[in-house]
Coordinates of C-alpha atoms in Angstrom, one line a residue:
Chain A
X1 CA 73.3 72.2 95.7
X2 CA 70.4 70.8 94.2
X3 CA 70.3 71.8 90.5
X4 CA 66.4 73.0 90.6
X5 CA 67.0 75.0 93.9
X6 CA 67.1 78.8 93.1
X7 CA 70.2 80.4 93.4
X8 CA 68.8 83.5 93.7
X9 CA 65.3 83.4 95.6
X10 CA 63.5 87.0 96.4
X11 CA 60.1 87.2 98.5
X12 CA 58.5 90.2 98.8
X13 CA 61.3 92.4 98.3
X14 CA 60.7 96.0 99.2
X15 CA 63.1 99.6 99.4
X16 CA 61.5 102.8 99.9
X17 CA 63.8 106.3 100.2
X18 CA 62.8 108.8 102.4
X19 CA 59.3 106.7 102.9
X20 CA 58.5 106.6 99.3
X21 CA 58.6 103.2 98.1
X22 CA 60.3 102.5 94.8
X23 CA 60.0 98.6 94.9
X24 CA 56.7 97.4 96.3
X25 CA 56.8 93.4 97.2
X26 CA 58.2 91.7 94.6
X27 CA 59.2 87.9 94.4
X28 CA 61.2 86.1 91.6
X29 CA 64.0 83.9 91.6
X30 CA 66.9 82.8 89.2
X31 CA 68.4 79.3 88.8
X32 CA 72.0 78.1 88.8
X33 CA 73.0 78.8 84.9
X34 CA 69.9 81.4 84.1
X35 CA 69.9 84.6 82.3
X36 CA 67.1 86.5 84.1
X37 CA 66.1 90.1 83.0
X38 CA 63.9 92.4 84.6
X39 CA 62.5 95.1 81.7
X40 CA 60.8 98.2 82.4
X41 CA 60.9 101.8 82.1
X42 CA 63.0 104.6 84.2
X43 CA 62.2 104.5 87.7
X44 CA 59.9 101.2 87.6
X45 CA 62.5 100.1 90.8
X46 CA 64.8 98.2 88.4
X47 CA 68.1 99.3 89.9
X48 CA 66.6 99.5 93.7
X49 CA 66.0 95.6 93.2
X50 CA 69.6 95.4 92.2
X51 CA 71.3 97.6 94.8
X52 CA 69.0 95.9 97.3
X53 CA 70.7 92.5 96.3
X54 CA 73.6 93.8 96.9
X55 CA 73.7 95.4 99.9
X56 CA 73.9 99.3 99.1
X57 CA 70.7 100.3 100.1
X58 CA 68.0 99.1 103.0
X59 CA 65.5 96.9 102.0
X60 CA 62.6 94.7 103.3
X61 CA 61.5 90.8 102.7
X62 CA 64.1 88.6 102.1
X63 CA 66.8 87.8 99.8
X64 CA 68.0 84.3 99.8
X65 CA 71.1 83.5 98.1
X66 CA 72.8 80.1 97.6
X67 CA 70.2 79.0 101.2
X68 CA 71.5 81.7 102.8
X69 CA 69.7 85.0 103.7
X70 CA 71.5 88.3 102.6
X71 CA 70.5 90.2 105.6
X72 CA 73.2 92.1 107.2
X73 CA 75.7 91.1 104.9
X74 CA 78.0 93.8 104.7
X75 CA 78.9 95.0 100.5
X76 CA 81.9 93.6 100.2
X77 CA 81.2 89.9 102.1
X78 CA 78.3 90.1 99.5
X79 CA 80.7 90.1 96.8
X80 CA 82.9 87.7 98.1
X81 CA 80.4 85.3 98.6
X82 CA 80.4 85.4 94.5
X83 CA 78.0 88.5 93.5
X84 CA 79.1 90.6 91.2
X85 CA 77.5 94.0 90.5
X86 CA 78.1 95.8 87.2
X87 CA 76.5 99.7 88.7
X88 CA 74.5 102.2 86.6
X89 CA 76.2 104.7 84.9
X90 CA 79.3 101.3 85.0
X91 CA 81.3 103.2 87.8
X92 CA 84.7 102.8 86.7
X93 CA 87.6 105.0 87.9
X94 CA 88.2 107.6 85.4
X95 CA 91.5 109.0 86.9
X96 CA 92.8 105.0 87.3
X97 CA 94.0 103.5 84.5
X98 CA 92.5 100.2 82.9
X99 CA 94.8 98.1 84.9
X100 CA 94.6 99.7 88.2
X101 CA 90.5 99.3 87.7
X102 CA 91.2 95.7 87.3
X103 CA 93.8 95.6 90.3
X104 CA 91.5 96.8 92.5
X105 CA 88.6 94.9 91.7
X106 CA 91.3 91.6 92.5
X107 CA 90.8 92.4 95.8
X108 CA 88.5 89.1 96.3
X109 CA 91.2 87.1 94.5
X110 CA 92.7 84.7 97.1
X111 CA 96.0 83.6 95.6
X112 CA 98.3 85.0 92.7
X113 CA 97.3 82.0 90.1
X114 CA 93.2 82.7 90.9
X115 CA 93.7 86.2 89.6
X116 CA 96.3 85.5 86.6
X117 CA 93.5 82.9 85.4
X118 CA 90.9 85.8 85.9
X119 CA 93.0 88.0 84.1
X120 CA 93.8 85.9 81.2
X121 CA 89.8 85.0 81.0
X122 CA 89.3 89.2 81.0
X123 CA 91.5 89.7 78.3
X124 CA 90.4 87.2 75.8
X125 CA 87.0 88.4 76.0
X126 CA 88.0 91.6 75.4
X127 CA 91.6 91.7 73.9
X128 CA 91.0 96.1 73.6
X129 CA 91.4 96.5 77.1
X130 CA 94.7 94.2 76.8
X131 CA 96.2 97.2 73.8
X132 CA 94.8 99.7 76.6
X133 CA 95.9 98.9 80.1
X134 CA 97.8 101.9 80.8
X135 CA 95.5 104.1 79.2
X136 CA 93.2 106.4 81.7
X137 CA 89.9 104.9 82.1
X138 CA 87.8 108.0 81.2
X139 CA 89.4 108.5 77.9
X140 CA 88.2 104.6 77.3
X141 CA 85.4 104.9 74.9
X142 CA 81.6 103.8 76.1
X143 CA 81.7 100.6 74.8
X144 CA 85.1 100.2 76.3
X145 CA 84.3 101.5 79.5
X146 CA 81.5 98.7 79.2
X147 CA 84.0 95.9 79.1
X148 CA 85.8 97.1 81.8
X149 CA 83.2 97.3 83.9
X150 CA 82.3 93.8 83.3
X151 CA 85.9 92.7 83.6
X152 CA 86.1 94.3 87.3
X153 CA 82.9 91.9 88.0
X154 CA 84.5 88.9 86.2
X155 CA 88.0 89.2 88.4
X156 CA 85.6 88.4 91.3
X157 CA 84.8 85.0 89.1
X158 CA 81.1 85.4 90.4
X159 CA 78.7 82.8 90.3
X160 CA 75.9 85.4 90.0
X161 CA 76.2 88.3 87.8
X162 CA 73.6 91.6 88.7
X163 CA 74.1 94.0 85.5
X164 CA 72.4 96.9 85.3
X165 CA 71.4 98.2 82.0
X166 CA 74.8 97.1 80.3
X167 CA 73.1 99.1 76.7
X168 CA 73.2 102.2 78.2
X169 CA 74.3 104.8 76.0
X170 CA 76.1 102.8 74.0
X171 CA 75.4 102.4 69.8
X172 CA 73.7 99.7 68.6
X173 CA 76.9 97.4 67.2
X174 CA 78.6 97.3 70.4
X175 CA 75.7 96.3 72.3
X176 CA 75.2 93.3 70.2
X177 CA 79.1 92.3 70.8
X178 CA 78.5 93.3 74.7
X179 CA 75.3 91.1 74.8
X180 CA 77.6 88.3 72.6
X181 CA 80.2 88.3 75.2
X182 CA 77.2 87.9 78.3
X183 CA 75.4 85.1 76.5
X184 CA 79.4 83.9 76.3
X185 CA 79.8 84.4 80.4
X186 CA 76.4 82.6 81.2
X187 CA 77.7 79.7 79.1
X188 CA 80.7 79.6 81.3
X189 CA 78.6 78.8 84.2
X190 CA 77.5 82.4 85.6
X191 CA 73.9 83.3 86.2
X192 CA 72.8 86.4 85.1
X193 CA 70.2 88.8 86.4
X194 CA 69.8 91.9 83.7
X195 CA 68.2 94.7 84.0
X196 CA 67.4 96.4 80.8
X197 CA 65.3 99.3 79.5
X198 CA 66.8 98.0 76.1
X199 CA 63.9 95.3 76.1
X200 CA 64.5 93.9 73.4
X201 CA 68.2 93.0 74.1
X202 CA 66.9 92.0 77.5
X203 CA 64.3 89.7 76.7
X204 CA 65.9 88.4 73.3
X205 CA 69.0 86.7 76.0
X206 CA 66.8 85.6 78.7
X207 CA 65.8 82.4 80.3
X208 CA 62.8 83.7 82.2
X209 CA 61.9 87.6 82.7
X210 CA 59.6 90.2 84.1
X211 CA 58.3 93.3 83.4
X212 CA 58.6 96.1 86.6
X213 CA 56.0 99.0 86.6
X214 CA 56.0 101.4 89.3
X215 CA 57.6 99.1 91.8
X216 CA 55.3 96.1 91.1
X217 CA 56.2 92.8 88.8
X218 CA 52.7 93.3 86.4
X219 CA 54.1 90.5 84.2
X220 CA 56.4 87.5 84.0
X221 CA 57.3 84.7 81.3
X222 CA 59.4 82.7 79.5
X223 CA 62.0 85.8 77.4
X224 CA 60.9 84.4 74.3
X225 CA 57.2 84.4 75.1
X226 CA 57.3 88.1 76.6
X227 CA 58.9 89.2 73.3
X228 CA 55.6 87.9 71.6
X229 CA 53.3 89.8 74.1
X230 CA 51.1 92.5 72.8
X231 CA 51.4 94.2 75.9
X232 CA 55.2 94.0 75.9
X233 CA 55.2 95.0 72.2
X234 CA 53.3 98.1 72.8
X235 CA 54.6 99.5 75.9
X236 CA 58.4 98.8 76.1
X237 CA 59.3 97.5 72.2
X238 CA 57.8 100.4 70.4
X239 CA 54.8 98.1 68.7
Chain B
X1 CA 123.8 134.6 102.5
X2 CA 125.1 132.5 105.8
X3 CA 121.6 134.3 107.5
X4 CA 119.4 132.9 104.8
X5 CA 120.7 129.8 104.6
X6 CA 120.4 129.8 108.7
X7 CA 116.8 131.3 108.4
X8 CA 116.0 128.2 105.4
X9 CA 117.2 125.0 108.0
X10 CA 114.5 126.7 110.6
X11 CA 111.9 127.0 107.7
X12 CA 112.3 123.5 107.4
X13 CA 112.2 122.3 110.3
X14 CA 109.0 123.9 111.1
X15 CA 107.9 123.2 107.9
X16 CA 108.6 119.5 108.4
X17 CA 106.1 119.6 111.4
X18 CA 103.5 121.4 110.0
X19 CA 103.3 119.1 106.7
X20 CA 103.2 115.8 108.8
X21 CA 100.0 117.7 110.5
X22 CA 98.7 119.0 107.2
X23 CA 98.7 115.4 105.8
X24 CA 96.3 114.1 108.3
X25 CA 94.1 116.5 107.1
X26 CA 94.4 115.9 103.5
X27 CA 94.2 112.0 103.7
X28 CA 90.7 111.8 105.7
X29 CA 89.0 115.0 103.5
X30 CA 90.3 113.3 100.3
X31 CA 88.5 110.0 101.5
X32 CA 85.7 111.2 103.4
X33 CA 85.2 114.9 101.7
X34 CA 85.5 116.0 105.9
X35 CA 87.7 118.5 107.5
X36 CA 88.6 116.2 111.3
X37 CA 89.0 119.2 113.2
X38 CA 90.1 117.5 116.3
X39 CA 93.3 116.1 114.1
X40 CA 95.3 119.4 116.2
X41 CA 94.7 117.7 119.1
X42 CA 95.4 114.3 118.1
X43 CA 98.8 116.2 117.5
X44 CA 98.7 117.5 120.7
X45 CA 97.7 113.9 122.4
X46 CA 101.0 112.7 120.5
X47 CA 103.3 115.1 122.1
X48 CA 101.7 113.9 125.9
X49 CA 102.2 110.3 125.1
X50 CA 106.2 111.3 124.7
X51 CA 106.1 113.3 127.8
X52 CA 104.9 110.4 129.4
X53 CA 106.6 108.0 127.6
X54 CA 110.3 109.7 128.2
X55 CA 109.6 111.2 131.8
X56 CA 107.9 108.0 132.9
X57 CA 108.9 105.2 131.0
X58 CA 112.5 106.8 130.0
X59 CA 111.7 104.9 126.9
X60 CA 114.9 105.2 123.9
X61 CA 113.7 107.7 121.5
X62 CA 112.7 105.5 118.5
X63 CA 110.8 103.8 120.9
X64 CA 108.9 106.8 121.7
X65 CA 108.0 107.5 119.0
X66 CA 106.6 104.7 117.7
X67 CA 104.5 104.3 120.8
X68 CA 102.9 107.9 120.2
X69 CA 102.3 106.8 116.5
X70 CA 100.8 103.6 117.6
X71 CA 98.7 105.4 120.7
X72 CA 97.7 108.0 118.0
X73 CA 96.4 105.8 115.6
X74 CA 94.2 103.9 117.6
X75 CA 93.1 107.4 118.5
X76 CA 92.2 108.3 115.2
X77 CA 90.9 104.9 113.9
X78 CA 88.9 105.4 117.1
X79 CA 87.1 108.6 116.9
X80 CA 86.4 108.2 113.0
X81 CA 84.8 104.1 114.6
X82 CA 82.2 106.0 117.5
X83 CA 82.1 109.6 116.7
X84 CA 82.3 109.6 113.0
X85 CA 81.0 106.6 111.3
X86 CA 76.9 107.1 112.6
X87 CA 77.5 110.2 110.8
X88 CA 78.7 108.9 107.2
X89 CA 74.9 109.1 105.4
X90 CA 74.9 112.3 108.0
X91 CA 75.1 115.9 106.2
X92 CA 79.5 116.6 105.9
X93 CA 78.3 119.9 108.7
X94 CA 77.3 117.5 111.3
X95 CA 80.4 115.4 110.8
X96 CA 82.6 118.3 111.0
X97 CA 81.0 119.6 114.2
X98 CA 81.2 116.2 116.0
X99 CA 85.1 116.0 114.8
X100 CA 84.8 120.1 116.8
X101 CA 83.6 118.3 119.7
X102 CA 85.9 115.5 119.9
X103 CA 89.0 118.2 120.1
X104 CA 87.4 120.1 122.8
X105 CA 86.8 117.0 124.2
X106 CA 90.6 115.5 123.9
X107 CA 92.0 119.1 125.2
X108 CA 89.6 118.4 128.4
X109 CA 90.2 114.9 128.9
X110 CA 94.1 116.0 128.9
X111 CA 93.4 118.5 130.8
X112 CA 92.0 116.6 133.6
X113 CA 95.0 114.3 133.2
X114 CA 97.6 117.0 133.4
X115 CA 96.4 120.7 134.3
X116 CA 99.6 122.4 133.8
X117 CA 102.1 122.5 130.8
X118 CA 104.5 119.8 131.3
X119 CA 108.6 120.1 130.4
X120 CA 109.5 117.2 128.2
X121 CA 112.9 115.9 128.4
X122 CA 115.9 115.9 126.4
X123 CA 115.1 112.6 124.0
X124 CA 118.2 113.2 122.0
X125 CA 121.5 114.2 122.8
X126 CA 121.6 117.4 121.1
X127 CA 124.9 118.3 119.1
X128 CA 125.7 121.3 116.9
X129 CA 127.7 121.1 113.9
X130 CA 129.5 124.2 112.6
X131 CA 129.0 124.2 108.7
X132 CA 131.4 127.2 108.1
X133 CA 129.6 129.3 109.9
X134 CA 126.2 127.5 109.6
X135 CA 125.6 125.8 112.8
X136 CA 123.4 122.5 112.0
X137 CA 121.7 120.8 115.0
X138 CA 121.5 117.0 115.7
X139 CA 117.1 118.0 116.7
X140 CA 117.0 120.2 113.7
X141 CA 118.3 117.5 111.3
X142 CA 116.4 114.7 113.0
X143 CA 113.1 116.4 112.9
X144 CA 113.4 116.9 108.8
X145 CA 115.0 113.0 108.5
X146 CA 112.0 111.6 109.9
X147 CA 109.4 113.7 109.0
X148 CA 110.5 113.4 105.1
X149 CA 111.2 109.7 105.8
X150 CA 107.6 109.7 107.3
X151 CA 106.2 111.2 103.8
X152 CA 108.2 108.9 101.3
X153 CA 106.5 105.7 103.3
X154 CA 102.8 107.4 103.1
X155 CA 103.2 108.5 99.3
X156 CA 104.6 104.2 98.8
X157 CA 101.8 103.4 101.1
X158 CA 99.1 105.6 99.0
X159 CA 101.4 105.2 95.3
X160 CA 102.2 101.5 95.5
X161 CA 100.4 99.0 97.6
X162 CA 96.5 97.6 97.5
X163 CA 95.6 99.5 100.4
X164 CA 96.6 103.0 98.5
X165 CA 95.0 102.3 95.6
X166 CA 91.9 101.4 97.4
X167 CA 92.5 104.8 99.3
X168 CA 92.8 106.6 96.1
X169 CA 89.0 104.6 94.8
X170 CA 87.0 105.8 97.5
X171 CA 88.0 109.5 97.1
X172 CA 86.3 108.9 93.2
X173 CA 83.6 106.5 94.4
X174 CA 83.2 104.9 97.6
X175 CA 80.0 102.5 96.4
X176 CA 81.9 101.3 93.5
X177 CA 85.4 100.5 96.0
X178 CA 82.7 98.6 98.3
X179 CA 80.7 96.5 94.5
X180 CA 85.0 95.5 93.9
X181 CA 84.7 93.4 97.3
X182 CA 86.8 95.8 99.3
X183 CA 86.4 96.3 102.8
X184 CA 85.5 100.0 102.5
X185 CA 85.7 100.4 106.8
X186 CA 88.5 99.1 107.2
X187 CA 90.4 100.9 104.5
X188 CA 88.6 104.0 106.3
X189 CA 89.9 103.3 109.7
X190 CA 93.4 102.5 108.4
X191 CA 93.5 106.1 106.6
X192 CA 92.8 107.9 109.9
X193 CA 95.1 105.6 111.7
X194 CA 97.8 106.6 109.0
X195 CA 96.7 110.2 109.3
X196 CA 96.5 110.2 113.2
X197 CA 99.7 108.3 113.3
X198 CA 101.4 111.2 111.4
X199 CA 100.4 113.8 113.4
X200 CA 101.4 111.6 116.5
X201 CA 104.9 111.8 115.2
X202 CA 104.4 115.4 114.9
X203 CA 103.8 115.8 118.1
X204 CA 107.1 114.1 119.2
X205 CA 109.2 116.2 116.9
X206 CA 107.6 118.9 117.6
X207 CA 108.8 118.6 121.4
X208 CA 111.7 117.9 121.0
X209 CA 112.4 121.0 118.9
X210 CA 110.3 123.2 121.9
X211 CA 109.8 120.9 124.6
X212 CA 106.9 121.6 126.3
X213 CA 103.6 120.1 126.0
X214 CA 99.9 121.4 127.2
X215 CA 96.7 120.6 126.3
X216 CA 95.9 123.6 124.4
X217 CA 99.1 123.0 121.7
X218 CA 97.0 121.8 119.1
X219 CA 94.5 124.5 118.3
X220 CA 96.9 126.5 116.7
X221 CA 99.1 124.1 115.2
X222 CA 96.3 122.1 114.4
X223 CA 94.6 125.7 112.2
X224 CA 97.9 126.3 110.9
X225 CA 98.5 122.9 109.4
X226 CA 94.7 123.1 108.4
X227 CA 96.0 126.5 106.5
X228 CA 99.0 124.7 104.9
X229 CA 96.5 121.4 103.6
X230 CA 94.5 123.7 102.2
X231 CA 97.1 126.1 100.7
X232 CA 98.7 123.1 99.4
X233 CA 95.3 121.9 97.6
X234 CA 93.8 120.2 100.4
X235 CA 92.7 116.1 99.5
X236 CA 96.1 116.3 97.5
X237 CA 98.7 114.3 99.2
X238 CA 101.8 116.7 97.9
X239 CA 99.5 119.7 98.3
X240 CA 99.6 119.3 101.7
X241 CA 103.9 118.9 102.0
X242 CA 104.3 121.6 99.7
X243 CA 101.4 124.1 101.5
X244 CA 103.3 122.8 105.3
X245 CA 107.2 123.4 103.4
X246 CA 105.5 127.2 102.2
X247 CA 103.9 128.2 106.0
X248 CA 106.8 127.3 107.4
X249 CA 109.0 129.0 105.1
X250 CA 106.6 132.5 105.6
X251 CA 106.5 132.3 108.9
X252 CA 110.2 132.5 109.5
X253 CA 110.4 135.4 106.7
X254 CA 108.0 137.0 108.8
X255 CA 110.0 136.5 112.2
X256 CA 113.0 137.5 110.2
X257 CA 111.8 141.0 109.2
X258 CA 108.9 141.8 111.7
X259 CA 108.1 141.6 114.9
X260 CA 106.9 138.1 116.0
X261 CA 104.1 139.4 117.1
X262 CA 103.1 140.2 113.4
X263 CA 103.4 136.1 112.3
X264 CA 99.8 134.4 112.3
X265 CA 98.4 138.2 111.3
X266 CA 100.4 137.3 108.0
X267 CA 100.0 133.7 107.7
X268 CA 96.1 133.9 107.9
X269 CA 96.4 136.8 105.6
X270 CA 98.2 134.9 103.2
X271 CA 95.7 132.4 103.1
X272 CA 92.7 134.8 102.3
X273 CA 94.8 136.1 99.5
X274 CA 95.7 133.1 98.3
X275 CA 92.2 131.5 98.3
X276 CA 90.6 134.5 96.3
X277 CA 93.7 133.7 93.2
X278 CA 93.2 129.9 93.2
X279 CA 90.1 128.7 95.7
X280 CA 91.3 125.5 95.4
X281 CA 94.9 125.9 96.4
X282 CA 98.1 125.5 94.3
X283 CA 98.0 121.9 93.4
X284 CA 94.5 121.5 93.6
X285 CA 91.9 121.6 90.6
X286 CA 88.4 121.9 90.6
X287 CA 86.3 119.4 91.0
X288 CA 83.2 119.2 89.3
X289 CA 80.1 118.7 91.2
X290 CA 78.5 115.5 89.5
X291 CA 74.9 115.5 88.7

């Protein structure tokens, strides 16, 4: 693939529920080896972009991943064609323990050495979940649960990465290790689309981002660049 | 003592049947949070296709009933495909009417095939075994071998392999199974394939235990075992043995002591009582609604 071809590439994008739309036509795309992040507040359309992506809920325009176009590409062939989804809220299994989470989500992993590799990769970037693999997932701390969440997505060894709001509810020192370990993964060759409330985290990692009000991209830049905006400052970094 | 002992084989092998059916029950609600009321007749359908399959075909036994598991389970695997999957994003009432109609409809379509209740032939040598003073059939002992044998291969099936623990996922979170790269349809279609196939088998041991078979034979089995998943703790895989082992075992108390007539007065009664002390049955626990 040509390096300056998106591997991401979204035109007009649109999902509505029940005939109300919560995305409204938005285009943006991601590069091979970008962090983007879409910012914006609760129920701007953030996670209906990413579930759309996806495949978990209906949605108009087009998606266009890798040349192809995403349309009636069932969930899983979505993730086996190396997109990884880290849900809201992280979905793990509570009642599994950490290393049945991780055993199911080596589903995708074609042979026995693929997923050993995976597994070794998961467990040096976070050596907890190692001291905790038969320990019940929903005992697992926040941050933990965090980890192994991005661990299920990392056994899939995607080559695009959809996270959605990794900072949720967790304190600020293990969202700066959690954001560490991302900027880590995106060095290793993943691209990363973020969505963030956390703006600041979002933007500070990013490549490129946008800001998402009620369904409609009102701004886009360089992550850097939107940090500096007034606009930004005053609406989603508390001035 | 020799009675009760005499009165415990029968439990069990009644109990035996009604657990294979009860696990069919258990296996798509704890999946799909649905009640497939027309898994009776799929028990039913399974005790036809050894009628056929031994009157017709004069098939060996085990060969019997492996074809009725195998007919079954594309039975199952079926229904849930055209009747049940439009319905999935449907509310869980208009899934559990359409699985209504799809019994009526497999009583009727057998029916039409066969109008009048059909005499199943012998498909084991019987043989009874004095115990001192017990007697022990060759049926009676079959009918609890395979049946438990049945069990032990679901609960490796469900405990041990990818496909179980893909199972067990989608009863927490089906959309999460689906982000993990798993082929959440499939995995659906192979549980009511396992849970049709079960009650297949139950239909075979249950005629050769009493063997005749008409198209009406599920309903009340099919209630009954209903009764015992969800005595049992219905979704809970051992729930649903121990609720069929426990209706079995009441309903030859009952037999024992009253007249016959008296039985499914008692076992529905028990059920009512039962659900007011622990709604969710004995090895169930409550689940909490998320927000």
């Amino acid at each position: 693939m040509n390096a300056a071809e998106p591997m991401l590439s979204i035109q007009g994008l649109t999902v509505s529920y029940d005939g109300i739309a919560a995305v409204k036509g938005i285009s943006f795309d991601a590069l091979p080896g970008e962090i983007v992040a879409i910012v914006g507040a609760n129920g701007a359309g953030k996670t209906s972009t990413l579930r759309a992506i996806s495949g978990l809920t209906p949605w108009g325009g087009s998606i266009v991943y890798q040349g192809e176009s995403l349309r009636g590409v069932a969930v899983h062939q979505i993730v086996e064609r190396g997109i990884a989804h880290v849900p809201e809220g992280r979905a793990i299994f509570g009642d599994f323990t950490v290393m049945e989470n991780l055993r199911l989500a080596s589903w995708v992993c074609r042979s026995r050495p693929v997923l050993w590799q995976a597994m070794e990769r998961v467990f040096t970037l976070f050596p907890r979940l190692k001291d905790r693999r038969e320990q019940s997932a929903g005992t697992l701390s926040g941050g933990e649960q965090q980890m192994l969440a991005l661990s299920r997505a990392l056994l899939a060894s995607p080559k695009l990465l959809l996270l959605d709001e990794p900072s949720m509810g967790l304190a600020p020192l293990v969202v700066r290790d959690i954001f560490r370990v991302l900027v880590e993964i995106n060095r290793a060759g993943t691209t990363i689309l973020l969505i963030e409330q956390n703006a600041y985290q979002g933007l500070r990692i990013a490549n490129r981002a946008h800001v998402l009000e009620t369904g409609s991209i009102v701004l886009s830049g360089r992550g850097s660049e939107l940090m500096q905006d007034q606009r930004v400052k005053d609406a989603y970094l508390g001035g | 003592m020799l009675y009760v002992l005499q009165q415990t084989l029968n439990a069990l092998q009644l109990g035996s049947i009604y657990a294979l059916i009860a696990l069919g029950y258990t296996l798509v609600y704890s999946i799909l949070r649905m009640i497939n009321f027309a898994h009776g007749d799929i028990f039913m359908v399974g005790g036809f296709v050894c009628f056929a399959a031994a009157t017709y075909l004069q098939l060996p036994f085990a060969v019997t009933l492996l074809l009725a598991m195998g007919c079954t389970a594309i039975l199952g695997a079926g229904l849930e495909r055209l009747a049940y999957r439009p319905l999935r994003d449907a509310p869980r009432v208009s899934a559990v009417i359409t699985a209504l109609g799809c019994g009526i409809f497999l009583e009727h379509f057998v029916l039409w095939l066969s109008p009048y209740p059909q005499h199943v032939p012998a498909l084991l040598q019987n043989q009874t075994w004095s115990l001192g003073g017990l007697s022990v059939s060759s049926i009676q002992t079959a009918i609890v071998a395979i049946a438990v044998a049945l069990m032990l291969v679901l609960d490796f099936i469900v405990q041990r392999t990818m496909l179980g623990l893909a199972m067990r996922g989608i009863s927490m979170d089906m959309k999460a199974v689906a982000l993990m790269g798993v082929p959440v349809d499939l995995v659906i279609s192979s549980t009511f394939a396992f849970g049709a196939a079960l009650g297949g088998a139950a239909g075979v041991l249950y005629s050769l235990a009493y063997p005749v078979v008409d198209p009406y034979m599920g309903v009340l089995m099919g209630w009954k075992a209903f009764i015992a998943a969800v005595l049992g703790g219905i979704g809970h895989i051992r729930g649903a043995v121990l609720g069929g082992f426990l209706l079995g075992a009441v309903e030859i108390l009952v037999t024992a002591f009253l007249p016959s007539t008296y039985r499914d007065l008692t076992v529905f009664t028990l059920l009512l009582m039962l659900l007011i002390v622990r709604p969710h049955g004995i090895l169930g626990r409550p689940t909490l609604q998320k927000v």
